[in-house]
Amino acid sequence: MNWLAENTLTILMIGAVAIAMAVFIYFQTRTNGAFYGVLGVILLTAVLVLTSWLIETPREAVERSLYNLAATVEANDVQGVLGFLASSADPQLRKDVETLMPLVRIDRARIIETPEIALEGGANVSSATVKCRGVIFAVNKQDGMKGGADDRLVLKWVLRDKRWLLESYTSQKNWNRALGR
């Protein structure tokens, strides 16, 4: 079922080929059965696309949470970002959000490549690991200096009360060294 819900483009492409074949058969035979076949293929494709659009898989939920977190960071919403942290989150992560975010005005925070999402927990998915590349542009509130950063991140997410929350992250760059800590 997850495959069906996550592959709308594949469904559309297979549906287009099936519709083309059904239309070809209809034009060759001009029978009611062939016409109903065309309608059936169109209806089946529409139902599968609608199903794909309506069902949110755990992978899609994690990806949505990731992009929502980036949008919340870009909105400079410290309390909103704290709302994305799990109660079991790394204390240093919470401290960084509370102390560093108020020092800058974030102009842009984006995920710039398709995230690689690995779900953990078998049939009852309870955690996920996301590997992605992010970029951030910010202005230091104290002196107005602008800067940007590009980094590859590994984020650990956990499912709590039907919501995906960030538990920890690692980055390719050592930001504590860059910040002089």
PDB file of C-alpha atoms in Angstrom:
ATOM      1  CA  MET A   1       0.000   0.000   0.000  1.00  0.00           C
ATOM      2  CA  ASN A   2       2.862   2.415   0.724  1.00  0.00           C
ATOM      3  CA  TRP A   3       4.178   1.966  -2.803  1.00  0.00           C
ATOM      4  CA  LEU A   4       0.783   2.891  -4.200  1.00  0.00           C
ATOM      5  CA  ALA A   5       0.476   5.952  -1.974  1.00  0.00           C
ATOM      6  CA  GLU A   6       3.985   7.267  -2.712  1.00  0.00           C
ATOM      7  CA  ASN A   7       4.180   6.908  -6.496  1.00  0.00           C
ATOM      8  CA  THR A   8       1.657   9.241  -8.103  1.00  0.00           C
ATOM      9  CA  LEU A   9       3.870   9.892 -11.129  1.00  0.00           C
ATOM     10  CA  THR A  10       4.260   6.166 -11.798  1.00  0.00           C
ATOM     11  CA  ILE A  11       0.501   5.686 -11.527  1.00  0.00           C
ATOM     12  CA  LEU A  12      -0.076   8.553 -13.976  1.00  0.00           C
ATOM     13  CA  MET A  13       2.452   7.210 -16.480  1.00  0.00           C
ATOM     14  CA  ILE A  14       1.087   3.649 -16.382  1.00  0.00           C
ATOM     15  CA  GLY A  15      -2.443   5.061 -16.565  1.00  0.00           C
ATOM     16  CA  ALA A  16      -1.532   7.174 -19.607  1.00  0.00           C
ATOM     17  CA  VAL A  17      -0.107   4.145 -21.411  1.00  0.00           C
ATOM     18  CA  ALA A  18      -3.159   2.061 -20.486  1.00  0.00           C
ATOM     19  CA  ILE A  19      -5.514   4.826 -21.670  1.00  0.00           C
ATOM     20  CA  ALA A  20      -3.607   5.124 -24.960  1.00  0.00           C
ATOM     21  CA  MET A  21      -3.879   1.381 -25.486  1.00  0.00           C
ATOM     22  CA  ALA A  22      -7.591   1.389 -24.631  1.00  0.00           C
ATOM     23  CA  VAL A  23      -8.253   4.320 -26.981  1.00  0.00           C
ATOM     24  CA  PHE A  24      -6.324   2.548 -29.744  1.00  0.00           C
ATOM     25  CA  ILE A  25      -8.457  -0.562 -29.262  1.00  0.00           C
ATOM     26  CA  TYR A  26     -11.612   1.571 -29.244  1.00  0.00           C
ATOM     27  CA  PHE A  27     -10.673   3.281 -32.529  1.00  0.00           C
ATOM     28  CA  GLN A  28      -9.920  -0.104 -34.079  1.00  0.00           C
ATOM     29  CA  THR A  29     -13.160  -1.798 -32.999  1.00  0.00           C
ATOM     30  CA  ARG A  30     -15.643   1.025 -32.284  1.00  0.00           C
ATOM     31  CA  THR A  31     -17.584  -1.228 -29.915  1.00  0.00           C
ATOM     32  CA  ASN A  32     -19.372  -0.358 -26.704  1.00  0.00           C
ATOM     33  CA  GLY A  33     -17.149  -2.794 -24.799  1.00  0.00           C
ATOM     34  CA  ALA A  34     -14.010  -0.975 -25.962  1.00  0.00           C
ATOM     35  CA  PHE A  35     -15.587   2.382 -25.064  1.00  0.00           C
ATOM     36  CA  TYR A  36     -16.430   1.101 -21.573  1.00  0.00           C
ATOM     37  CA  GLY A  37     -12.859  -0.185 -21.361  1.00  0.00           C
ATOM     38  CA  VAL A  38     -11.547   3.343 -22.002  1.00  0.00           C
ATOM     39  CA  LEU A  39     -13.855   4.747 -19.332  1.00  0.00           C
ATOM     40  CA  GLY A  40     -12.824   1.978 -16.921  1.00  0.00           C
ATOM     41  CA  VAL A  41      -9.113   2.683 -17.397  1.00  0.00           C
ATOM     42  CA  ILE A  42      -9.698   6.424 -16.894  1.00  0.00           C
ATOM     43  CA  LEU A  43     -11.764   5.740 -13.763  1.00  0.00           C
ATOM     44  CA  LEU A  44      -9.213   3.285 -12.352  1.00  0.00           C
ATOM     45  CA  THR A  45      -6.347   5.722 -12.954  1.00  0.00           C
ATOM     46  CA  ALA A  46      -8.313   8.550 -11.321  1.00  0.00           C
ATOM     47  CA  VAL A  47      -9.137   6.408  -8.271  1.00  0.00           C
ATOM     48  CA  LEU A  48      -5.493   5.343  -7.851  1.00  0.00           C
ATOM     49  CA  VAL A  49      -4.240   8.939  -8.180  1.00  0.00           C
ATOM     50  CA  LEU A  50      -6.854  10.130  -5.679  1.00  0.00           C
ATOM     51  CA  THR A  51      -5.854   7.355  -3.282  1.00  0.00           C
ATOM     52  CA  SER A  52      -2.211   8.335  -3.656  1.00  0.00           C
ATOM     53  CA  TRP A  53      -3.074  11.957  -2.971  1.00  0.00           C
ATOM     54  CA  LEU A  54      -5.281  11.270   0.078  1.00  0.00           C
ATOM     55  CA  ILE A  55      -3.087   8.765   1.937  1.00  0.00           C
ATOM     56  CA  GLU A  56      -0.087  10.177   3.791  1.00  0.00           C
ATOM     57  CA  THR A  57       2.514   7.494   4.423  1.00  0.00           C
ATOM     58  CA  PRO A  58       4.956   7.713   7.347  1.00  0.00           C
ATOM     59  CA  ARG A  59       7.738   8.673   4.899  1.00  0.00           C
ATOM     60  CA  GLU A  60       5.623  11.532   3.529  1.00  0.00           C
ATOM     61  CA  ALA A  61       4.740  12.637   7.082  1.00  0.00           C
ATOM     62  CA  VAL A  62       8.432  12.802   8.033  1.00  0.00           C
ATOM     63  CA  GLU A  63       9.228  14.765   4.874  1.00  0.00           C
ATOM     64  CA  ARG A  64       6.347  17.181   5.564  1.00  0.00           C
ATOM     65  CA  SER A  65       7.622  17.676   9.123  1.00  0.00           C
ATOM     66  CA  LEU A  66      11.127  18.376   7.803  1.00  0.00           C
ATOM     67  CA  TYR A  67       9.892  21.059   5.398  1.00  0.00           C
ATOM     68  CA  ASN A  68       7.602  22.529   8.087  1.00  0.00           C
ATOM     69  CA  LEU A  69      10.572  22.755  10.455  1.00  0.00           C
ATOM     70  CA  ALA A  70      12.596  24.585   7.794  1.00  0.00           C
ATOM     71  CA  ALA A  71       9.691  27.005   7.229  1.00  0.00           C
ATOM     72  CA  THR A  72       9.396  27.611  10.983  1.00  0.00           C
ATOM     73  CA  VAL A  73      13.121  28.332  11.216  1.00  0.00           C
ATOM     74  CA  GLU A  74      12.825  30.708   8.257  1.00  0.00           C
ATOM     75  CA  ALA A  75       9.957  32.487  10.052  1.00  0.00           C
ATOM     76  CA  ASN A  76      12.332  33.097  13.015  1.00  0.00           C
ATOM     77  CA  ASP A  77       9.807  31.422  15.325  1.00  0.00           C
ATOM     78  CA  VAL A  78      11.849  30.176  18.298  1.00  0.00           C
ATOM     79  CA  GLN A  79       8.817  28.762  20.139  1.00  0.00           C
ATOM     80  CA  GLY A  80       7.636  27.073  16.958  1.00  0.00           C
ATOM     81  CA  VAL A  81      11.028  25.410  16.483  1.00  0.00           C
ATOM     82  CA  LEU A  82      11.014  24.287  20.122  1.00  0.00           C
ATOM     83  CA  GLY A  83       7.611  22.715  19.379  1.00  0.00           C
ATOM     84  CA  PHE A  84       9.326  20.455  16.827  1.00  0.00           C
ATOM     85  CA  LEU A  85      11.712  19.048  19.449  1.00  0.00           C
ATOM     86  CA  ALA A  86      10.867  15.799  21.204  1.00  0.00           C
ATOM     87  CA  SER A  87      10.905  15.725  25.005  1.00  0.00           C
ATOM     88  CA  SER A  88      13.788  13.271  24.660  1.00  0.00           C
ATOM     89  CA  ALA A  89      15.703  15.669  22.398  1.00  0.00           C
ATOM     90  CA  ASP A  90      19.374  16.334  22.977  1.00  0.00           C
ATOM     91  CA  PRO A  91      19.573  19.137  25.618  1.00  0.00           C
ATOM     92  CA  GLN A  92      22.287  20.894  23.590  1.00  0.00           C
ATOM     93  CA  LEU A  93      19.906  21.113  20.631  1.00  0.00           C
ATOM     94  CA  ARG A  94      17.257  22.834  22.753  1.00  0.00           C
ATOM     95  CA  LYS A  95      19.894  25.166  24.221  1.00  0.00           C
ATOM     96  CA  ASP A  96      21.208  26.070  20.759  1.00  0.00           C
ATOM     97  CA  VAL A  97      17.715  26.963  19.547  1.00  0.00           C
ATOM     98  CA  GLU A  98      16.993  29.100  22.624  1.00  0.00           C
ATOM     99  CA  THR A  99      20.327  30.948  22.647  1.00  0.00           C
ATOM    100  CA  LEU A 100      21.447  31.179  19.005  1.00  0.00           C
ATOM    101  CA  MET A 101      18.193  31.781  17.098  1.00  0.00           C
ATOM    102  CA  PRO A 102      17.414  35.086  18.865  1.00  0.00           C
ATOM    103  CA  LEU A 103      20.850  36.414  17.843  1.00  0.00           C
ATOM    104  CA  VAL A 104      20.096  36.296  14.112  1.00  0.00           C
ATOM    105  CA  ARG A 105      17.321  37.109  11.673  1.00  0.00           C
ATOM    106  CA  ILE A 106      17.011  34.151   9.333  1.00  0.00           C
ATOM    107  CA  ASP A 107      16.224  35.194   5.766  1.00  0.00           C
ATOM    108  CA  ARG A 108      16.175  31.722   4.236  1.00  0.00           C
ATOM    109  CA  ALA A 109      16.242  28.167   5.578  1.00  0.00           C
ATOM    110  CA  ARG A 110      15.721  25.496   2.946  1.00  0.00           C
ATOM    111  CA  ILE A 111      16.203  21.835   2.201  1.00  0.00           C
ATOM    112  CA  ILE A 112      17.918  21.944  -1.182  1.00  0.00           C
ATOM    113  CA  GLU A 113      18.075  18.287  -2.176  1.00  0.00           C
ATOM    114  CA  THR A 114      15.556  15.483  -1.955  1.00  0.00           C
ATOM    115  CA  PRO A 115      15.842  14.079   1.566  1.00  0.00           C
ATOM    116  CA  GLU A 116      16.787  10.428   1.998  1.00  0.00           C
ATOM    117  CA  ILE A 117      14.386   8.979   4.594  1.00  0.00           C
ATOM    118  CA  ALA A 118      14.907   5.638   6.340  1.00  0.00           C
ATOM    119  CA  LEU A 119      12.008   4.458   8.499  1.00  0.00           C
ATOM    120  CA  GLU A 120      12.719   2.308  11.554  1.00  0.00           C
ATOM    121  CA  GLY A 121      10.450   0.099  13.616  1.00  0.00           C
ATOM    122  CA  GLY A 122       9.037  -2.315  11.057  1.00  0.00           C
ATOM    123  CA  ALA A 123       5.275  -2.298  10.559  1.00  0.00           C
ATOM    124  CA  ASN A 124       4.758   0.101  13.485  1.00  0.00           C
ATOM    125  CA  VAL A 125       7.120   2.847  12.409  1.00  0.00           C
ATOM    126  CA  SER A 126       8.311   4.785  15.445  1.00  0.00           C
ATOM    127  CA  SER A 127      11.434   6.592  14.274  1.00  0.00           C
ATOM    128  CA  ALA A 128      13.131   7.798  11.140  1.00  0.00           C
ATOM    129  CA  THR A 129      16.538   8.941  10.015  1.00  0.00           C
ATOM    130  CA  VAL A 130      16.687  11.722   7.449  1.00  0.00           C
ATOM    131  CA  LYS A 131      19.799  12.552   5.463  1.00  0.00           C
ATOM    132  CA  CYS A 132      19.516  15.865   3.678  1.00  0.00           C
ATOM    133  CA  ARG A 133      21.334  18.964   2.574  1.00  0.00           C
ATOM    134  CA  GLY A 134      20.217  22.287   3.959  1.00  0.00           C
ATOM    135  CA  VAL A 135      21.084  25.906   3.430  1.00  0.00           C
ATOM    136  CA  ILE A 136      20.544  28.887   5.668  1.00  0.00           C
ATOM    137  CA  PHE A 137      21.054  32.626   5.134  1.00  0.00           C
ATOM    138  CA  ALA A 138      20.938  34.914   8.155  1.00  0.00           C
ATOM    139  CA  VAL A 139      21.730  38.416   9.366  1.00  0.00           C
ATOM    140  CA  ASN A 140      23.425  39.001  12.711  1.00  0.00           C
ATOM    141  CA  LYS A 141      21.094  41.288  14.691  1.00  0.00           C
ATOM    142  CA  GLN A 142      23.971  42.889  16.577  1.00  0.00           C
ATOM    143  CA  ASP A 143      26.078  44.155  13.682  1.00  0.00           C
ATOM    144  CA  GLY A 144      23.972  43.511  10.567  1.00  0.00           C
ATOM    145  CA  MET A 145      26.511  41.161   9.047  1.00  0.00           C
ATOM    146  CA  LYS A 146      25.029  38.731   6.526  1.00  0.00           C
ATOM    147  CA  GLY A 147      26.131  35.147   6.136  1.00  0.00           C
ATOM    148  CA  GLY A 148      25.118  31.785   4.852  1.00  0.00           C
ATOM    149  CA  ALA A 149      25.852  28.132   5.399  1.00  0.00           C
ATOM    150  CA  ASP A 150      25.398  24.921   3.451  1.00  0.00           C
ATOM    151  CA  ASP A 151      25.614  21.598   5.277  1.00  0.00           C
ATOM    152  CA  ARG A 152      24.731  17.936   5.041  1.00  0.00           C
ATOM    153  CA  LEU A 153      22.644  16.830   8.007  1.00  0.00           C
ATOM    154  CA  VAL A 154      21.496  13.568   9.546  1.00  0.00           C
ATOM    155  CA  LEU A 155      18.348  14.118  11.604  1.00  0.00           C
ATOM    156  CA  LYS A 156      16.762  11.585  13.967  1.00  0.00           C
ATOM    157  CA  TRP A 157      12.983  11.887  14.188  1.00  0.00           C
ATOM    158  CA  VAL A 158      10.604  10.092  16.557  1.00  0.00           C
ATOM    159  CA  LEU A 159       6.856   9.628  16.371  1.00  0.00           C
ATOM    160  CA  ARG A 160       5.083  10.986  19.455  1.00  0.00           C
ATOM    161  CA  ASP A 161       1.291  11.353  19.652  1.00  0.00           C
ATOM    162  CA  LYS A 162       0.919  11.047  15.859  1.00  0.00           C
ATOM    163  CA  ARG A 163       3.469  13.828  15.333  1.00  0.00           C
ATOM    164  CA  TRP A 164       7.049  13.560  14.050  1.00  0.00           C
ATOM    165  CA  LEU A 165       9.467  15.373  16.368  1.00  0.00           C
ATOM    166  CA  LEU A 166      13.195  15.981  16.077  1.00  0.00           C
ATOM    167  CA  GLU A 167      15.300  14.105  18.613  1.00  0.00           C
ATOM    168  CA  SER A 168      18.856  14.825  17.468  1.00  0.00           C
ATOM    169  CA  TYR A 169      20.979  15.772  14.532  1.00  0.00           C
ATOM    170  CA  THR A 170      24.532  15.598  13.334  1.00  0.00           C
ATOM    171  CA  SER A 171      26.098  17.792  10.720  1.00  0.00           C
ATOM    172  CA  GLN A 172      29.039  17.381   8.432  1.00  0.00           C
ATOM    173  CA  LYS A 173      30.526  20.660   9.685  1.00  0.00           C
ATOM    174  CA  ASN A 174      31.560  21.326  13.271  1.00  0.00           C
ATOM    175  CA  TRP A 175      29.430  24.400  14.045  1.00  0.00           C
ATOM    176  CA  ASN A 176      30.585  24.623  17.672  1.00  0.00           C
ATOM    177  CA  ARG A 177      34.162  25.134  16.432  1.00  0.00           C
ATOM    178  CA  ALA A 178      32.949  27.674  13.879  1.00  0.00           C
ATOM    179  CA  LEU A 179      31.087  29.560  16.619  1.00  0.00           C
ATOM    180  CA  GLY A 180      34.149  29.546  18.870  1.00  0.00           C
ATOM    181  CA  ARG A 181      32.763  27.147  21.486  1.00  0.00           C
TER     182      ARG A 181
END
